[in-house]
Amino acid sequence: MKVLKFGGSSVANSENIKKVLSIVEKTSKSTKIAVIVSAFEKTTNKLLAAANEALEDITSAKETLETIKELHYRVVDDLILKNKKEVSEEVTYLFDRLLSIYEGIFLLQELSNKTLAKVSSFGERLSSYIIAYAAIEKLDATHQESRDLIVTNNVFLNAQVNFEKTNKNITDFFMKNSHQVTILGGFISSNTDGETTTLGRGGSDFSAAIYAAALDADELQIWTDVSGMYTANPRVVKQAFPIPEISYEEAMELSHFGAKVLYPPTIQPSLRKEIPIRIKNTFDPENNGTLISKNPKNGNEVKGISHIEDISLITLEGGGMIGIPGFSKRLFETLSQAKINVVFITQASSEHSICVGIYDSDANKAKELLNETFSIEIDRKKIKPVIVENDLAIIAVVGESMKNHQGLSGQMFSSLGKNNVNIRAIAQGSTEKNISAVINKSDAKKALNTLHEQFFEEKIKQINLFVTGVGNVGERFLAQLEQQKKHLKQHLKLKIRVIGLSNSRKMVFDEKGIDLKNWKELLENGEQTSLEKFFNKTKECNLRNSVFVDNTANQAVSEVYENYLRQSIGVVTCNKIACASLLDNYKTLKEVSRKYNAPFLFETNVGAGLPIIDTLKNLINSGDRVHKIQAVLSGSLNFVFNNFSENSTFHDVVEQAQKEGYTEPDPKIDLSGVDVARKILILARESGYDLELSDISKNAFLPEESLKTKNNDDFYASLTKNEAHFQQIFKEANDKNCRLKYVAEFSDGKANVGLQHIPSNHPFYNLDGSDNIVLFFTDRYPENPLIIKGAGAGADVTASGIFADIIRTTK
């Protein structure tokens, strides 16, 4: 024999009930079955709401009752053909009884637990009766009242079962019952006086387990709207998947910590009899679902991750607790007497403190009672007043085999720490089936996804980007991301998503990932942006492995990096302003990056896509020391002077450089030498030297008039006006058989930048196009320098450098 239980979503309406009857018909062909049904979806809540309304306004209660009646009569019309008159009369009778109860509540102005139990029982009484007669139309089926079989004590709303009498009633009934299918209502029961009681939250599951145990059923099936118990809540973790097999103990742990498909007490009767439980999906009946049994196949050492929200942490601490027995007893006794459920316990080995987790709704009451219980010790300063922390959540990693695998707790806490999930308390039993941690409620989603990625997913790491700046570099970067997504997943096990995108006017966010094929349209239709709004939105998303990407040359953007780093959000930038800002700010950013374990990467600050900074870091980290740096660090200036001659104008060459993306949006930044000065400053700082931008000597070649211009139009006009000046510069170099290069130098703790005449025997002489070159003279390279050379400007190479830094953040 099998016992099948169908929850509220499975019997929400006529269409769903037809699916239920189809499952029942198929199962009954091979064995007798008992079918336990819940009330139609939301009915119990509406019944109780109407009861509370009746205290104030009987008219409102009647209106709510009408909506309940409408659903039930519609199901009768849809499903009952042969016995419609009989069924309609019984349904009408039950609703008349219900109306009488509501009127009594209104007249007496009293709503006791006994009355609430009676009111809430009508949901299952109605659903089981209607579904039974729908089954009778085509099956060998019957209906039986659970209130006649399940006997409880006199606690009306969360009754304790008298298993001796209940088991006898059930076995006696089914021994006499010859029908292949028996339909019963879940949740409802009665005391020894025949008064209606209920089994509390999850009562329908519990009812099903009671029947299964009493009948020694071959299997208990819990039919719901998901295909089993999942590795995590699929509404929160999209990558979650059903667990094929799981033990009773593992299922109890997961259900205790929020797995909604199963209520913990459900397992107890079946566990005692070792009856297998299978969680199935009414809307996907061919899916195997989850089998809960004594000896499941091992599978993954971690079976699932679950959580409970709305938790408060109550802490009792003080030196007066050390070595004094009885503190724990008094604490738990106080909470027990107030019927406050404790869901989490941890105590320091020093006995200096004890923490318990309870539901937020009980926190104020618990604080008041415990302060009263320990008032003498508090007054004498032996212990502190009770500390309450609200808005927390408990996250639990569950698995029977965890005790046989070393390092799981380390993986758990390491992955949470990397994503700035602060852990307030930890508990782990000696059986090691459950590792629980209390965290901020706001971090629950991120924590679940982080742990699921750590323990269940095919080592494909998900990176969530928040990108500002979609000009030349930004646009090419997004194109490269879209182009390489399959390669990243296949070869690097990376999934990179753009969650937020902004320019100076608009921003758009999508936690599922912005479609990079039409990002321009999405951004154009986005909301008005600001740096503060973009940061707040990024913080609110609170996603694991988050990285802020700055593709601008904007100073205001560079000033918000610290905000992101302090939220453990990595920063990748081609914007040189932050790293070339005041030394204290540069050091702060580096320190905050280390403190909050948030990558701060800026390889493209020098040499675009060339591995200059990375190579320099490797030198320093391996113990080498830099003595001198010589470099051509401006791809734009190199392009300009490689293309400038007596046959061209300086204006036209600069304009061409800007059009081809070699210069900043404001080309004066490049030509004034400020950009190169920032770059050599960054290299000096990364080499371990403390310099300010003002310490760098700049030998300007632009006329004063050009340097003082306020916009690009005036700047270009000044270039035309001073063409003779530029031609003279070219002639002086050409006459010496030299080429013009804008060179940055660092030596003996000092740095300078300026235009130089480079002779034909110098390594810089044949530097073509927009290429950069850097010469590092170090302890290991004293005479023959370490040389890095290649394309140092352009949207594509800069975008590729940004891309490479983002990949580095994963390491």
PDB file of C-alpha atoms in Angstrom, residues 641 644 726-741 755-760 765:
ATOM      1  CA  PHE A 641      55.335  61.863 -33.504  1.00  0.00           C
ATOM      2  CA  PHE A 644      54.199  63.962 -37.935  1.00  0.00           C
ATOM      3  CA  PHE A 726      55.706  72.194 -34.109  1.00  0.00           C
ATOM      4  CA  GLN A 727      57.495  72.169 -37.473  1.00  0.00           C
ATOM      5  CA  GLN A 728      60.532  73.698 -35.782  1.00  0.00           C
ATOM      6  CA  ILE A 729      60.515  70.924 -33.152  1.00  0.00           C
ATOM      7  CA  PHE A 730      60.448  68.326 -35.918  1.00  0.00           C
ATOM      8  CA  LYS A 731      63.229  70.063 -37.885  1.00  0.00           C
ATOM      9  CA  GLU A 732      65.583  70.198 -34.902  1.00  0.00           C
ATOM     10  CA  ALA A 733      65.293  66.436 -34.378  1.00  0.00           C
ATOM     11  CA  ASN A 734      65.458  65.615 -38.066  1.00  0.00           C
ATOM     12  CA  ASP A 735      68.610  67.689 -38.538  1.00  0.00           C
ATOM     13  CA  LYS A 736      70.308  65.538 -35.879  1.00  0.00           C
ATOM     14  CA  ASN A 737      69.056  62.331 -37.576  1.00  0.00           C
ATOM     15  CA  CYS A 738      66.956  61.691 -34.462  1.00  0.00           C
ATOM     16  CA  ARG A 739      63.343  60.822 -33.889  1.00  0.00           C
ATOM     17  CA  LEU A 740      61.017  62.581 -31.447  1.00  0.00           C
ATOM     18  CA  LYS A 741      59.825  60.468 -28.514  1.00  0.00           C
ATOM     19  CA  LEU A 755      60.131  65.222 -25.424  1.00  0.00           C
ATOM     20  CA  GLN A 756      63.554  63.868 -26.350  1.00  0.00           C
ATOM     21  CA  HIS A 757      65.693  63.466 -29.468  1.00  0.00           C
ATOM     22  CA  ILE A 758      66.279  59.720 -29.819  1.00  0.00           C
ATOM     23  CA  PRO A 759      69.333  58.635 -31.860  1.00  0.00           C
ATOM     24  CA  SER A 760      69.270  55.658 -34.196  1.00  0.00           C
ATOM     25  CA  TYR A 765      64.286  54.775 -32.101  1.00  0.00           C
TER      26      TYR A 765
END
